[in-house]
Short mmCIF file of C-alpha atoms and ligand atoms in Angstrom, two decimals:
data_model
loop_
_atom_site.label_atom_id
_atom_site.label_comp_id
_atom_site.label_asym_id
_atom_site.label_seq_id
_atom_site.Cartn_x
_atom_site.Cartn_y
_atom_site.Cartn_z
CA UNK A 1 0.00 0.00 0.00
CA UNK A 2 1.17 3.49 -0.80
CA UNK A 3 0.81 4.52 2.84
CA UNK A 4 3.82 2.36 3.65
CA UNK A 5 6.02 4.56 1.44
CA UNK A 6 7.58 7.77 2.67
CA UNK A 7 6.50 11.24 1.58
CA UNK A 8 5.13 12.40 -1.76
CA UNK A 9 1.51 12.56 -0.64
CA UNK A 10 0.51 14.29 -3.86
CA UNK A 11 2.01 11.53 -6.02
CA UNK A 12 0.15 8.94 -3.96
CA UNK A 13 -3.14 10.78 -4.58
CA UNK A 14 -2.55 11.01 -8.32
CA UNK A 15 -1.63 7.33 -8.66
CA UNK A 16 -4.53 6.19 -6.48
CA UNK A 17 -6.94 8.21 -8.58
CA UNK A 18 -5.56 6.67 -11.78
CA UNK A 19 -5.89 3.17 -10.34
CA UNK A 20 -9.40 3.79 -9.02
CA UNK A 21 -10.65 5.09 -12.34
CA UNK A 22 -9.08 2.12 -14.12
CA UNK A 23 -7.33 4.57 -16.39
CA UNK A 24 -3.68 4.12 -15.64
CA UNK A 25 -1.73 5.46 -18.66
CA UNK A 26 0.20 2.93 -20.70
CA UNK A 27 3.39 4.92 -20.19
CA UNK A 28 4.35 6.83 -17.07
CA UNK A 29 7.50 8.82 -16.42
CA UNK A 30 8.59 9.13 -12.80
CA UNK A 31 11.00 12.02 -12.28
CA UNK A 32 12.69 13.39 -9.17
CA UNK A 33 16.02 13.22 -7.38
CA UNK A 34 17.78 10.00 -6.48
CA UNK A 35 16.57 8.24 -3.36
CA UNK A 36 13.06 9.69 -3.12
CA UNK A 37 11.27 6.40 -3.81
CA UNK A 38 10.51 6.41 -7.54
CA UNK A 39 11.32 2.72 -8.00
CA UNK A 40 9.35 1.66 -4.90
CA UNK A 41 6.34 3.64 -6.09
CA UNK A 42 6.59 1.96 -9.50
CA UNK A 43 6.64 -1.49 -7.89
CA UNK A 44 3.66 -0.45 -5.76
CA UNK A 45 1.77 0.36 -8.95
CA UNK A 46 2.64 -3.11 -10.26
CA UNK A 47 1.33 -4.61 -7.01
CA UNK A 48 -1.90 -2.64 -7.15
CA UNK A 49 -2.51 -4.00 -10.65
CA UNK A 50 -1.69 -7.61 -9.83
CA UNK A 51 -2.72 -8.05 -6.18
CA UNK A 52 -4.97 -11.03 -5.49
CA UNK A 53 -6.83 -9.35 -2.65
CA UNK A 54 -6.64 -5.63 -3.43
CA UNK A 55 -7.85 -3.11 -0.86
CA UNK A 56 -9.28 0.12 -2.25
CA UNK A 57 -7.51 -0.61 -5.52
CA UNK A 58 -4.14 -0.87 -3.79
CA UNK A 59 -1.90 -3.88 -3.31
CA UNK A 60 -2.48 -5.63 0.03
CA UNK A 61 1.24 -6.21 0.52
CA UNK A 62 0.61 -9.68 1.89
CA UNK A 63 -0.66 -11.97 -0.87
CA UNK A 64 1.80 -14.04 -2.87
CA UNK A 65 1.63 -11.66 -5.84
CA UNK A 66 2.46 -8.62 -3.72
CA UNK A 67 5.27 -10.43 -1.98
CA UNK A 68 6.85 -11.72 -5.18
CA UNK A 69 6.70 -8.34 -6.92
CA UNK A 70 8.83 -6.98 -4.11
CA UNK A 71 11.73 -9.24 -4.99
CA UNK A 72 13.87 -8.16 -7.95
CA UNK A 73 16.27 -10.87 -9.09
CA UNK A 74 19.33 -8.77 -9.87
CA UNK A 75 22.04 -10.86 -11.58
CA UNK A 76 25.54 -11.35 -10.25
CA UNK A 77 27.68 -8.28 -10.74
CA UNK A 78 29.83 -9.68 -13.57
CA UNK A 79 27.12 -11.55 -15.44
CA UNK A 80 27.12 -9.23 -18.48
CA UNK A 81 24.50 -11.19 -20.47
CA UNK A 82 21.96 -11.12 -17.70
CA UNK A 83 22.30 -7.38 -17.19
CA UNK A 84 21.50 -6.88 -20.89
CA UNK A 85 18.08 -8.43 -20.49
CA UNK A 86 14.89 -7.84 -18.59
CA UNK A 87 15.54 -8.47 -14.92
CA UNK A 88 12.41 -10.15 -13.60
CA UNK A 89 10.91 -9.98 -10.17
CA UNK A 90 9.65 -13.22 -8.66
CA UNK A 91 6.38 -12.42 -10.45
CA UNK A 92 6.32 -13.42 -14.14
CA UNK A 93 4.53 -10.23 -15.24
CA UNK A 94 6.76 -7.64 -13.60
CA UNK A 95 10.33 -6.82 -14.62
CA UNK A 96 12.78 -4.00 -15.11
CA UNK A 97 15.77 -2.97 -17.18
CA UNK A 98 18.78 -0.96 -16.07
CA UNK A 99 21.62 0.53 -18.12
CA UNK A 100 24.36 -2.15 -18.15
CA UNK A 101 27.20 0.17 -19.13
CA UNK A 102 25.86 3.70 -18.86
CA UNK A 103 23.62 3.09 -21.88
CA UNK A 104 20.26 1.34 -22.22
CA UNK A 105 20.53 -0.98 -25.18
CA UNK A 106 18.38 -1.54 -28.23
CA UNK A 107 18.09 -5.26 -27.41
CA UNK A 108 16.59 -4.42 -24.03
CA UNK A 109 13.91 -2.26 -25.64
CA UNK A 110 13.16 -4.94 -28.25
CA UNK A 111 12.73 -7.43 -25.46
CA UNK A 112 10.31 -5.13 -23.70
CA UNK A 113 8.40 -4.68 -26.94
CA UNK A 114 8.12 -8.44 -27.36
CA UNK A 115 7.16 -9.12 -23.73
CA UNK A 116 4.69 -6.23 -23.60
CA UNK A 117 2.77 -7.83 -26.45
CA UNK A 118 2.09 -10.98 -24.43
CA UNK A 119 -1.01 -11.14 -22.31
CA UNK A 120 -0.32 -11.35 -18.57
CA UNK A 121 0.82 -14.86 -17.60
CA UNK A 122 -0.54 -14.81 -14.12
CA UNK A 123 -1.77 -11.41 -12.99
CA UNK A 124 -3.93 -8.74 -14.59
CA UNK A 125 -1.23 -6.55 -16.11
CA UNK A 126 2.36 -6.71 -17.26
CA UNK A 127 4.51 -3.92 -15.86
CA UNK A 128 7.99 -2.97 -17.06
CA UNK A 129 10.21 -0.49 -15.28
CA UNK A 130 12.85 1.32 -17.31
CA UNK A 131 15.30 2.54 -14.73
CA UNK A 132 17.73 5.36 -15.53
CA UNK A 133 15.67 6.23 -18.61
CA UNK A 134 18.05 9.16 -19.23
CA UNK A 135 20.55 6.55 -20.41
CA UNK A 136 18.55 5.81 -23.55
CA UNK A 137 20.57 6.71 -26.63
CA UNK A 138 19.02 7.58 -29.98
CA UNK A 139 18.86 3.97 -31.13
CA UNK A 140 17.35 2.52 -27.96
CA UNK A 141 14.96 5.46 -27.60
CA UNK A 142 13.69 4.79 -31.11
CA UNK A 143 13.25 1.11 -30.34
CA UNK A 144 11.28 2.06 -27.22
CA UNK A 145 9.08 4.46 -29.19
CA UNK A 146 7.58 1.49 -31.01
CA UNK A 147 6.05 0.24 -27.76
CA UNK A 148 5.15 3.71 -26.52
CA UNK A 149 3.25 4.49 -29.69
CA UNK A 150 0.80 1.63 -29.24
CA UNK A 151 1.16 0.03 -25.84
CA UNK A 152 -1.03 -3.09 -25.50
CA UNK A 153 -3.90 -2.44 -23.08
CA UNK A 154 -2.68 -4.91 -20.48
CA UNK A 155 0.93 -3.65 -20.40
CA UNK A 156 2.32 -0.64 -18.61
CA UNK A 157 5.73 0.99 -18.92
CA UNK A 158 7.14 3.11 -16.13
CA UNK A 159 10.21 5.14 -17.06
CA UNK A 160 12.28 6.35 -14.14
CA UNK A 161 14.81 9.15 -14.17
CA UNK A 162 16.38 11.88 -12.10
CA UNK A 163 17.19 13.80 -15.30
CA UNK A 164 14.11 14.14 -17.52
CA UNK A 165 15.77 16.92 -19.55
CA UNK A 166 17.97 14.25 -21.15
CA UNK A 167 15.05 12.39 -22.73
CA UNK A 168 14.08 12.92 -26.34
CA UNK A 169 10.96 15.07 -26.80
CA UNK A 170 9.35 12.20 -28.72
CA UNK A 171 9.66 10.00 -25.62
CA UNK A 172 8.53 12.74 -23.23
CA UNK A 173 5.45 13.51 -25.26
CA UNK A 174 4.24 9.91 -25.06
CA UNK A 175 4.57 9.55 -21.29
CA UNK A 176 2.54 11.05 -18.52
CA UNK A 177 5.05 12.67 -16.18
CA UNK A 178 4.75 12.27 -12.42
CA UNK A 179 7.11 14.49 -10.47
CA UNK A 180 8.49 13.34 -7.13
CA UNK A 181 9.57 15.94 -4.58
CA UNK A 182 12.59 15.57 -2.29
CA UNK A 183 11.53 14.16 1.06
CA UNK A 184 11.39 16.55 4.00
CA UNK A 185 13.47 15.73 7.08
CA UNK A 186 10.25 15.02 8.98
CA UNK A 187 9.09 12.53 6.37
CA UNK A 188 12.43 10.74 6.45
CA UNK A 189 12.57 10.70 10.24
CA UNK A 190 9.02 9.36 10.51
CA UNK A 191 9.79 6.61 8.01
CA UNK A 192 13.04 5.60 9.73
CA UNK A 193 11.39 5.36 13.15
CA UNK A 194 8.08 3.87 11.98
CA UNK A 195 9.89 0.96 10.34
CA UNK A 196 12.42 0.76 13.18
CA UNK A 197 15.32 1.09 10.76
CA UNK A 198 17.46 3.02 13.26
CA UNK A 199 16.96 4.31 16.80
CA UNK A 200 15.14 7.61 17.21
CA UNK A 201 18.20 9.73 17.93
CA UNK A 202 20.05 8.45 14.87
CA UNK A 203 16.88 8.89 12.79
CA UNK A 204 16.74 12.55 13.71
CA UNK A 205 20.36 13.21 12.76
CA UNK A 206 20.25 11.19 9.55
CA UNK A 207 16.96 12.71 8.41
CA UNK A 208 18.38 16.17 8.78
CA UNK A 209 21.61 15.46 6.95
CA UNK A 210 20.14 13.38 4.13
CA UNK A 211 19.38 16.19 1.70
CA UNK A 212 15.89 14.88 0.96
CA UNK A 213 17.02 11.40 -0.05
CA UNK A 214 15.89 8.30 1.82
CA UNK A 215 18.62 6.40 0.00
CA UNK A 216 21.22 8.64 1.55
CA UNK A 217 19.61 8.55 5.00
CA UNK A 218 19.91 4.77 4.87
CA UNK A 219 23.24 4.40 3.12
CA UNK A 220 25.25 5.68 6.02
CA UNK A 221 27.65 7.64 3.87
CA UNK A 222 26.92 10.82 5.75
CA UNK A 223 30.52 11.86 6.18
CA UNK A 224 31.03 12.26 2.44
CA UNK A 225 27.71 14.03 2.15
CA UNK A 226 28.50 16.45 4.96
CA UNK A 227 31.75 17.47 3.30
CA UNK A 228 30.00 17.81 -0.07
CA UNK A 229 27.45 20.16 1.45
CA UNK A 230 30.14 22.19 3.12
CA UNK A 231 31.99 22.64 -0.18
CA UNK A 232 28.85 23.54 -2.12
CA UNK A 233 27.69 25.97 0.56
CA UNK A 234 30.98 27.75 -0.01
CA UNK A 235 30.09 28.14 -3.69
CA UNK A 236 26.73 29.63 -2.79
CA UNK A 237 28.36 31.97 -0.31
CA UNK A 238 30.85 33.15 -2.91
CA UNK A 239 28.01 33.76 -5.35
CA UNK A 240 25.69 35.65 -3.04
CA UNK A 241 27.52 37.02 0.00
CA UNK A 242 31.20 37.60 -0.74
CA UNK A 243 30.80 37.72 -4.54
CA UNK A 244 34.34 36.49 -4.66
CA UNK A 245 35.28 35.14 -8.10
CA UNK A 246 38.67 33.83 -7.03
CA UNK A 247 36.89 31.73 -4.41
CA UNK A 248 34.49 30.45 -7.06
CA UNK A 249 37.31 29.38 -9.33
CA UNK A 250 39.04 27.66 -6.42
CA UNK A 251 35.81 25.76 -5.78
CA UNK A 252 35.56 24.82 -9.45
CA UNK A 253 39.11 23.53 -9.25
CA UNK A 254 38.39 21.49 -6.16
CA UNK A 255 35.30 20.02 -7.77
CA UNK A 256 37.57 18.65 -10.49
CA UNK A 257 40.27 17.23 -8.26
CA UNK A 258 40.94 13.57 -8.88
CA UNK A 259 39.77 12.48 -5.44
CA UNK A 260 36.30 13.91 -6.09
CA UNK A 261 36.00 12.65 -9.66
CA UNK A 262 33.29 10.11 -8.88
CA UNK A 263 31.37 12.61 -6.78
CA UNK A 264 31.13 15.28 -9.43
CA UNK A 265 27.46 14.82 -10.29
CA UNK A 266 26.49 14.21 -6.67
CA UNK A 267 28.07 17.51 -5.76
CA UNK A 268 26.09 19.26 -8.48
CA UNK A 269 22.93 17.67 -7.03
CA UNK A 270 23.86 18.98 -3.60
CA UNK A 271 24.47 22.47 -4.98
CA UNK A 272 21.05 22.36 -6.60
CA UNK A 273 19.25 21.44 -3.37
CA UNK A 274 21.05 24.26 -1.54
CA UNK A 275 20.09 26.79 -4.19
CA UNK A 276 16.51 25.55 -4.12
CA UNK A 277 16.39 25.83 -0.33
CA UNK A 278 17.73 29.40 -0.32
CA UNK A 279 15.24 30.24 -3.05
CA UNK A 280 12.33 28.71 -1.09
CA UNK A 281 13.37 30.62 2.02
CA UNK A 282 13.40 33.89 0.09
CA UNK A 283 9.84 33.11 -1.00
CA UNK A 284 8.77 32.69 2.62
CA UNK A 285 8.52 28.89 2.76
CA UNK A 286 8.61 27.39 6.27
CA UNK A 287 12.06 26.05 7.26
CA UNK A 288 10.60 22.60 7.99
CA UNK A 289 9.92 22.30 4.25
CA UNK A 290 13.59 22.65 3.38
CA UNK A 291 15.72 19.75 2.29
CA UNK A 292 18.71 21.07 4.25
CA UNK A 293 16.78 22.32 7.25
CA UNK A 294 19.75 21.76 9.56
CA UNK A 295 21.70 24.40 7.64
CA UNK A 296 19.07 27.08 8.25
CA UNK A 297 21.48 29.44 10.01
CA UNK A 298 23.80 29.33 6.98
CA UNK A 299 21.03 29.47 4.37
CA UNK A 300 19.10 32.36 5.92
CA UNK A 301 21.70 35.10 5.25
CA UNK A 302 22.10 33.79 1.71
CA UNK A 303 18.37 33.87 1.05
CA UNK A 304 18.14 37.38 2.52
CA UNK A 305 20.44 38.63 -0.23
CA UNK A 306 19.22 36.35 -2.99
CA UNK A 307 17.21 37.60 -5.92
CA UNK A 308 14.73 34.75 -6.57
CA UNK A 309 14.97 35.09 -10.35
CA UNK A 310 18.73 34.50 -10.18
CA UNK A 311 18.19 31.25 -8.30
CA UNK A 312 15.85 30.01 -11.02
CA UNK A 313 18.45 30.81 -13.67
CA UNK A 314 21.18 29.02 -11.73
CA UNK A 315 19.23 25.80 -11.69
CA UNK A 316 18.75 26.07 -15.45
CA UNK A 317 22.50 26.65 -15.87
CA UNK A 318 23.28 23.54 -13.85
CA UNK A 319 20.85 21.47 -15.90
CA UNK A 320 22.41 22.78 -19.10
CA UNK A 321 25.82 21.80 -17.83
CA UNK A 322 24.65 18.27 -17.11
CA UNK A 323 23.61 17.95 -20.73
CA UNK A 324 26.96 19.29 -21.93
CA UNK A 325 28.85 16.83 -19.76
CA UNK A 326 27.70 13.99 -21.97
CA UNK A 327 29.51 15.34 -25.01
CA UNK A 328 32.05 17.65 -23.46
CA UNK A 329 34.83 15.81 -21.72
CA UNK A 330 36.63 18.87 -20.39
CA UNK A 331 34.89 19.21 -17.07
CA UNK A 332 37.28 21.77 -15.69
CA UNK A 333 36.55 24.29 -18.45
CA UNK A 334 32.82 23.60 -18.22
CA UNK A 335 32.77 24.01 -14.44
CA UNK A 336 34.71 27.29 -14.62
CA UNK A 337 32.27 28.52 -17.23
CA UNK A 338 29.29 27.43 -15.16
CA UNK A 339 30.39 29.25 -12.02
CA UNK A 340 31.39 32.39 -13.87
CA UNK A 341 28.11 32.42 -15.78
CA UNK A 342 26.27 32.08 -12.50
CA UNK A 343 28.31 34.92 -11.01
CA UNK A 344 27.69 37.11 -14.06
CA UNK A 345 24.14 35.90 -14.23
CA UNK A 346 23.77 35.95 -17.98
CA UNK A 347 20.25 34.87 -18.88
CA UNK A 348 19.89 31.14 -19.25
CA UNK A 349 20.18 29.80 -22.76
CA UNK A 350 17.02 28.77 -24.47
CA UNK A 351 16.30 25.13 -23.77
CA UNK A 352 13.35 22.87 -24.50
CA UNK A 353 10.72 22.92 -21.81
CA UNK A 354 10.21 19.67 -19.96
CA UNK A 355 6.63 18.76 -19.33
ZN1 ZN B 1 -1.69 -8.39 -2.55
#
């Protein structure tokens, strides 16, 4: 049942309404940051459709269908062939694909097309999750379009991504987008304590340092995250308070140091949540709604001096940079350019609107 999942009350309402009306779209696109529950919500949709004893159109969570849908049979790490195929749950009508080597492959999409055309083997609907849908390339996106154009009535595709801007417009236009919000510290804390995942004191600390991501609250890598936030807060300070360009360039340099190479995109994510928080504060949002509520004393002076329209532009600049990173291998130059553009606040380039 959706109530068992943390946060995103609005998403729960929307999905419940779709299920109740019996008009769940053939293709859904779940967007939102990492660790906010997109995959769990998608599996919950699959349960609702296939549950043997549904309650109010939701999965009961206890019948054998519900229980088997929970279990995804991920292959062994080095089993390349298996990763290139549909990874099934213990239920024969529910499976997912992930990008084996940073790219979703044409063969995977062809397999989905073939499987989606079968009637359900056991349940009432076949459900396929396409995780990391931003990793579709032109060829695999085109292969997927064939299913999206005419999805069989008993099959549903759920595309999942933290970066919807990377999807082709032809894909976007055929999916109904459902946006997930970052979780609030309260939502994370409640979830951690309700399910007795950690003791209440630890729950409080983790919830407040998790940057809106349940995945992070659970992963335990809070030390890395804390230092990432500290570094990105420095960037925001240099942009708004000190307006110190030398400091900005030093930060850009640090972001590109070898030891942080694997954290590059995570750090951009962190910067984005900090900007969004300062922006929200400047619009008068309650601190409890912030992702980084524990940094209120640092964020407040920034938001006091922040022009809200600048913050909006910055987020667009960061998204643009993410797109450039795919083709542009010189991160250092791109990061310098990003920070200086943000400092100079040139209007964001025109980019296609995501809907
Ligand atoms: Zn059930």
